[in-house]
């Protein structure tokens, strides 16, 4: 793909700068890969509260786009950002959050927690962490009807739970993660699905949570208000089986996220469930995604910032109560739009391209 924009690589800005195990915080550099960060934090007796489905991203990009894992009491990665420093569009290094002596109400912190890269280049991130821990992961194949009947019990019983639904078989793969010794009683109704155990392993959290991905795929994910009855998923299932079963080559993923206070986080101020449509990259996805997107939007869905969706500023501003506050922080830090490309201009509703090109 040819572009007139400038790509900034932070790959060489990598590693843990300092860590305080007693306080449960560490400062890391923005280009640190999530796949490397876990082991580096473990050397200091620390770990991320949660991780996403994969760990190929760098920490700054994962936080900037609201990357998340699953767990009704676990926030997205952005919610663990408590401070840091960024290089703004005026060439100034600006500290925020605990790095500026401020608390969680700091407006710049709450804008930086999900920033899309529009505020500046993060040069240092201070993260809220947990003592290093292990997880016991069990994956079970069962029928999706069992999941629909017991989803509320499932998310209450486990530290983290998600499930993949396979449209062609109508089966679901339920993934349950708990700290060893904290697993629910298997006799507790709805806590453990019946079926074939596909995975049963224990290890450091940073090794157990992420999945490996060999298959290239396209993805659209929407964040909806948490509904234990899974009404939105039930309609997605019905629509996929009626219209798209012959073309869907892969699966649908359902997860949960705890609410947070980041200005444009898609889990802002509400317990959240997510529905992600995954399609093999070699197969058509446009018609499939376009047909399901209005259904997800009808439930108050907010699109994942780092995945495919069709929304632009007029629709997006209706989804975030603090949209204008975020734009105000952006304008203050980058008045010449140094960090704004055409895509960000469309998302944020900024007329034209960067002002530096208009002078």
Coordinates of C-alpha atoms in Angstrom, one line a residue:
X1 CA 0.0 0.0 0.0
X2 CA 1.4 3.4 -1.0
X3 CA 0.9 6.4 1.3
X4 CA 2.2 9.9 1.6
X5 CA 2.1 9.7 5.4
X6 CA 5.1 9.0 7.7
X7 CA 5.2 5.7 9.6
X8 CA 6.8 6.0 13.1
X9 CA 8.3 2.8 14.4
X10 CA 8.8 2.5 18.1
X11 CA 10.4 -1.0 17.9
X12 CA 13.7 0.2 19.3
X13 CA 12.0 1.8 22.3
X14 CA 11.5 -1.5 24.2
X15 CA 11.8 -2.8 27.7
X16 CA 11.0 -2.2 31.3
X17 CA 12.5 1.1 32.6
X18 CA 11.7 0.6 36.2
X19 CA 9.4 -1.5 38.4
X20 CA 8.1 -1.4 41.9
X21 CA 6.7 -4.7 43.0
X22 CA 5.5 -3.4 46.3
X23 CA 3.5 -0.6 44.7
X24 CA 2.4 -2.8 41.8
X25 CA 3.5 -0.5 39.1
X26 CA 6.1 -0.5 36.3
X27 CA 7.2 2.0 33.6
X28 CA 7.8 0.5 30.2
X29 CA 8.8 1.7 26.8
X30 CA 6.1 2.0 24.1
X31 CA 7.6 -0.5 21.5
X32 CA 7.7 -3.3 24.0
X33 CA 6.0 -6.4 22.5
X34 CA 3.3 -8.0 24.6
X35 CA 4.9 -11.3 23.9
X36 CA 8.2 -10.1 25.5
X37 CA 6.6 -7.9 28.2
X38 CA 5.2 -10.8 30.3
X39 CA 8.6 -12.4 30.9
X40 CA 10.3 -9.1 31.5
X41 CA 7.7 -8.1 34.2
X42 CA 7.9 -11.6 35.7
X43 CA 11.6 -10.9 36.5
X44 CA 10.3 -8.2 38.8
X45 CA 7.6 -10.4 40.3
X46 CA 4.8 -8.6 38.4
X47 CA 2.2 -9.4 35.7
X48 CA -0.5 -7.7 33.6
X49 CA -4.0 -8.0 35.0
X50 CA -5.2 -9.5 31.8
X51 CA -4.1 -9.9 28.2
X52 CA -5.9 -10.2 24.8
X53 CA -6.6 -13.1 22.6
X54 CA -3.2 -12.7 20.9
X55 CA 0.1 -11.0 22.0
X56 CA 1.6 -9.9 18.7
X57 CA 1.0 -6.2 19.4
X58 CA 3.3 -3.6 21.1
X59 CA 2.1 -2.3 24.4
X60 CA 1.5 1.3 23.2
X61 CA -0.6 0.2 20.2
X62 CA -2.6 -2.2 22.3
X63 CA -3.4 0.4 24.8
X64 CA -4.1 3.1 22.2
X65 CA -6.9 1.0 20.6
X66 CA -8.5 -0.5 23.7
X67 CA -7.2 -4.0 23.3
X68 CA -8.9 -6.4 25.7
X69 CA -9.2 -9.9 27.0
X70 CA -12.1 -11.4 28.8
X71 CA -13.5 -11.3 32.3
X72 CA -16.5 -9.5 33.8
X73 CA -14.3 -8.0 36.6
X74 CA -11.2 -7.4 34.4
X75 CA -10.8 -4.1 32.4
X76 CA -9.2 -3.7 29.0
X77 CA -5.4 -3.1 28.8
X78 CA -6.0 0.6 28.6
X79 CA -7.5 0.7 32.1
X80 CA -4.1 -0.4 33.5
X81 CA -2.4 2.8 32.2
X82 CA -2.0 5.0 35.2
X83 CA 0.6 7.5 33.9
X84 CA 3.2 8.1 31.4
X85 CA 4.8 10.6 29.0
X86 CA 4.1 11.6 25.4
X87 CA 5.7 13.7 22.7
X88 CA 3.0 16.0 21.5
X89 CA 2.5 17.8 18.2
X90 CA 4.3 20.9 19.5
X91 CA 7.5 18.9 20.2
X92 CA 7.0 19.0 24.0
X93 CA 7.3 16.0 26.3
X94 CA 4.1 16.0 28.4
X95 CA 3.7 13.9 31.6
X96 CA 0.3 12.7 32.8
X97 CA -1.3 10.6 35.5
X98 CA 1.0 9.5 38.3
X99 CA 4.0 10.7 36.3
X100 CA 2.7 14.2 36.7
X101 CA 1.6 13.7 40.3
X102 CA -2.0 13.4 39.3
X103 CA -4.6 10.8 40.1
X104 CA -7.1 8.7 38.1
X105 CA -9.3 11.8 37.4
X106 CA -6.5 13.5 35.3
X107 CA -8.3 14.4 32.0
X108 CA -5.1 13.8 30.0
X109 CA -4.7 10.4 31.5
X110 CA -8.3 9.5 30.6
X111 CA -7.7 10.8 27.1
X112 CA -4.4 8.9 26.7
X113 CA -5.8 5.6 27.9
X114 CA -7.4 5.1 24.5
X115 CA -5.9 7.7 22.2
X116 CA -5.7 6.1 18.7
X117 CA -2.3 7.8 18.5
X118 CA -4.0 11.1 17.9
X119 CA -2.5 12.9 21.0
X120 CA 1.1 12.2 20.3
X121 CA 3.7 9.5 20.6
X122 CA 3.7 7.7 23.9
X123 CA 7.3 7.6 25.0
X124 CA 6.8 6.0 28.4
X125 CA 3.9 4.1 30.0
X126 CA 3.3 3.5 33.7
X127 CA 1.1 0.5 34.3
X128 CA -0.9 -0.8 37.2
X129 CA 0.1 -4.5 37.7
X130 CA -0.5 -7.6 39.8
X131 CA 1.9 -9.8 41.6
X132 CA 3.1 -12.5 39.1
X133 CA 0.6 -15.3 39.0
X134 CA -0.2 -18.6 37.2
X135 CA -3.4 -19.5 35.5
X136 CA -5.2 -22.9 34.9
X137 CA -6.8 -22.9 31.5
X138 CA -9.5 -25.4 30.5
X139 CA -11.1 -25.4 27.0
X140 CA -14.2 -27.5 26.6
X141 CA -16.2 -28.3 23.4
X142 CA -19.9 -28.3 24.0
X143 CA -23.2 -27.3 22.2
X144 CA -23.9 -23.6 22.0
X145 CA -27.3 -24.2 23.4
X146 CA -25.7 -25.1 26.8
X147 CA -23.8 -21.9 26.7
X148 CA -26.9 -19.8 26.0
X149 CA -28.6 -21.4 29.0
X150 CA -25.7 -21.0 31.4
X151 CA -23.8 -17.9 30.4
X152 CA -24.6 -15.9 33.5
X153 CA -23.4 -18.7 35.8
X154 CA -20.3 -19.1 33.7
X155 CA -19.1 -15.5 33.9
X156 CA -19.8 -15.4 37.6
X157 CA -18.0 -18.6 38.3
X158 CA -14.6 -17.9 36.6
X159 CA -12.0 -15.2 36.6
X160 CA -12.1 -15.2 32.9
X161 CA -14.3 -17.0 30.4
X162 CA -15.1 -16.6 26.7
X163 CA -16.4 -18.8 24.0
X164 CA -16.1 -19.4 20.2
X165 CA -19.2 -20.4 18.3
X166 CA -18.7 -22.4 15.1
X167 CA -21.6 -21.8 12.8
X168 CA -21.3 -24.9 10.7
X169 CA -21.4 -27.3 13.6
X170 CA -23.3 -25.2 16.1
X171 CA -20.7 -26.2 18.7
X172 CA -19.0 -23.8 21.1
X173 CA -15.5 -23.9 22.5
X174 CA -15.6 -22.5 26.1
X175 CA -12.4 -21.3 27.6
X176 CA -12.2 -20.9 31.3
X177 CA -9.2 -19.4 33.2
X178 CA -8.6 -19.3 36.9
X179 CA -5.8 -19.0 39.3
X180 CA -4.9 -22.5 40.5
X181 CA -6.9 -23.4 43.6
X182 CA -9.6 -20.8 42.7
X183 CA -11.5 -22.9 40.2
X184 CA -15.2 -23.2 40.9
X185 CA -16.8 -26.4 42.3
X186 CA -17.6 -28.5 39.3
X187 CA -20.9 -29.5 40.9
X188 CA -21.9 -25.8 40.9
X189 CA -24.8 -25.5 38.4
X190 CA -23.7 -23.9 35.2
X191 CA -20.0 -23.6 36.2
X192 CA -18.5 -26.2 34.0
X193 CA -19.9 -27.2 30.6
X194 CA -20.3 -30.8 29.6
X195 CA -18.3 -32.0 26.7
X196 CA -14.9 -32.9 25.4
X197 CA -11.9 -31.3 27.2
X198 CA -9.7 -29.9 24.4
X199 CA -7.1 -28.1 26.6
X200 CA -6.1 -28.4 30.2
X201 CA -2.9 -26.6 31.1
X202 CA -1.3 -24.4 33.8
X203 CA 1.5 -21.9 33.6
X204 CA 2.5 -18.2 33.9
X205 CA -0.4 -15.9 33.0
X206 CA 1.5 -14.4 30.1
X207 CA 1.9 -17.8 28.5
X208 CA -1.6 -19.2 29.2
X209 CA -3.8 -16.3 28.1
X210 CA -2.8 -15.6 24.5
X211 CA -3.5 -17.9 21.6
X212 CA -1.3 -18.6 18.7
X213 CA -2.7 -17.7 15.3
X214 CA -1.5 -19.4 12.1
X215 CA -4.6 -18.6 10.0
X216 CA -4.9 -15.1 8.6
X217 CA -8.4 -13.6 9.1
X218 CA -10.5 -10.5 8.9
X219 CA -12.4 -9.3 12.0
X220 CA -15.1 -7.0 13.1
X221 CA -15.9 -6.7 16.8
X222 CA -18.5 -4.7 18.6
X223 CA -18.8 -3.9 22.3
X224 CA -22.3 -4.0 23.7
X225 CA -23.8 -3.5 27.2
X226 CA -23.5 -6.7 29.1
X227 CA -26.6 -8.9 28.7
X228 CA -26.4 -12.3 30.4
X229 CA -29.3 -13.5 28.3
X230 CA -27.1 -13.0 25.2
X231 CA -30.0 -11.6 23.1
X232 CA -27.7 -10.0 20.6
X233 CA -25.7 -13.1 20.1
X234 CA -28.9 -15.1 19.7
X235 CA -29.9 -12.8 16.8
X236 CA -26.4 -13.0 15.3
X237 CA -26.6 -16.7 15.4
X238 CA -30.0 -16.7 13.8
X239 CA -28.8 -14.3 11.1
X240 CA -25.6 -16.2 10.3
X241 CA -27.4 -19.5 10.1
X242 CA -30.1 -18.1 7.8
X243 CA -27.9 -16.0 5.5
X244 CA -24.2 -16.6 5.8
X245 CA -23.6 -20.2 7.0
X246 CA -22.4 -21.2 3.5
X247 CA -19.8 -18.5 3.4
X248 CA -18.6 -18.2 7.0
X249 CA -15.3 -20.1 7.2
X250 CA -14.5 -19.6 10.8
X251 CA -16.1 -18.5 14.1
X252 CA -17.7 -15.9 16.3
X253 CA -16.1 -14.9 19.6
X254 CA -17.9 -13.7 22.7
X255 CA -16.1 -12.0 25.7
X256 CA -16.8 -9.7 28.6
X257 CA -15.0 -6.5 29.9
X258 CA -15.3 -4.5 33.1
X259 CA -16.3 -0.8 32.8
X260 CA -13.6 1.9 32.7
X261 CA -13.4 5.7 32.5
X262 CA -11.3 6.4 29.5
X263 CA -12.9 9.1 27.3
X264 CA -13.3 7.0 24.2
X265 CA -13.0 3.5 25.5
X266 CA -15.6 1.2 24.0
X267 CA -16.1 -0.1 27.6
X268 CA -16.6 3.4 29.0
X269 CA -18.9 3.5 32.0
X270 CA -20.7 0.2 31.3
X271 CA -20.2 -3.5 31.9
X272 CA -19.5 -4.8 28.5
X273 CA -19.8 -7.9 26.3
X274 CA -18.2 -8.2 23.0
X275 CA -19.2 -10.0 19.8
X276 CA -16.4 -10.6 17.2
X277 CA -17.0 -11.9 13.7
X278 CA -13.9 -13.7 12.4
X279 CA -13.6 -14.7 8.7
X280 CA -10.8 -16.4 6.8
X281 CA -8.8 -13.8 4.9
X282 CA -9.1 -15.8 1.7
X283 CA -12.9 -15.6 1.8
X284 CA -15.2 -12.7 1.3
X285 CA -16.1 -10.7 4.4
X286 CA -17.6 -7.5 3.2
X287 CA -21.2 -8.7 2.7
X288 CA -21.0 -10.7 5.9
X289 CA -19.8 -7.8 8.1
X290 CA -22.1 -5.2 6.4
X291 CA -25.1 -7.3 7.1
X292 CA -24.3 -8.0 10.8
X293 CA -23.0 -4.5 11.7
X294 CA -26.5 -2.8 11.9
X295 CA -27.7 -5.5 14.2
X296 CA -24.8 -5.0 16.6
X297 CA -25.3 -1.2 16.4
X298 CA -28.9 -1.6 17.4
X299 CA -27.9 -2.9 20.8
X300 CA -25.8 0.2 21.5
X301 CA -22.6 -1.4 20.1
X302 CA -19.4 0.5 19.9
X303 CA -16.8 -0.8 17.3
X304 CA -13.4 -1.9 18.3
X305 CA -11.0 0.9 17.3
X306 CA -8.4 -1.5 15.9
X307 CA -10.7 -3.7 13.8
X308 CA -13.0 -3.3 10.8
X309 CA -16.1 -1.2 11.0
X310 CA -17.8 1.4 8.8
X311 CA -18.5 4.1 11.3
X312 CA -17.2 7.7 11.1
X313 CA -17.4 10.7 13.3
X314 CA -21.1 11.5 12.9
X315 CA -22.0 8.0 14.3
X316 CA -19.1 7.7 16.7
X317 CA -19.7 10.9 18.5
X318 CA -23.1 9.7 19.6
X319 CA -21.6 6.7 21.4
X320 CA -19.2 8.6 23.7
X321 CA -20.4 11.1 26.3
X322 CA -16.9 12.7 26.5
X323 CA -16.2 12.8 22.8
X324 CA -15.8 16.6 22.7
X325 CA -13.5 16.5 25.8
X326 CA -11.3 14.0 24.0
X327 CA -11.2 16.3 20.9
X328 CA -10.3 19.2 23.1
X329 CA -7.3 17.4 24.5
X330 CA -6.2 16.4 21.0
X331 CA -6.5 20.1 19.8
X332 CA -4.5 21.3 22.8
X333 CA -1.7 18.8 22.3
X334 CA -1.5 18.8 18.5
X335 CA -3.0 22.0 17.1
X336 CA -1.2 21.6 13.7
X337 CA -2.5 18.0 13.4
X338 CA 1.0 16.5 13.0
X339 CA -0.3 13.1 14.0
X340 CA -3.5 13.2 12.0
X341 CA -3.8 11.2 8.8
X342 CA -6.8 10.9 6.5
X343 CA -8.2 7.9 8.4
X344 CA -8.0 9.6 11.8
X345 CA -9.5 12.8 10.3
X346 CA -12.5 10.8 9.2
X347 CA -12.9 9.0 12.5
X348 CA -12.6 12.2 14.6
X349 CA -14.5 14.5 12.2
X350 CA -11.6 16.8 11.5
X351 CA -12.1 18.7 8.2
X352 CA -9.5 18.1 5.6
X353 CA -6.1 16.6 6.2
X354 CA -3.3 17.7 8.5
X355 CA -2.9 21.5 8.7
X356 CA 0.8 21.1 8.0
X357 CA -0.2 20.2 4.4
X358 CA -2.5 23.1 4.0
X359 CA 0.0 25.9 4.8

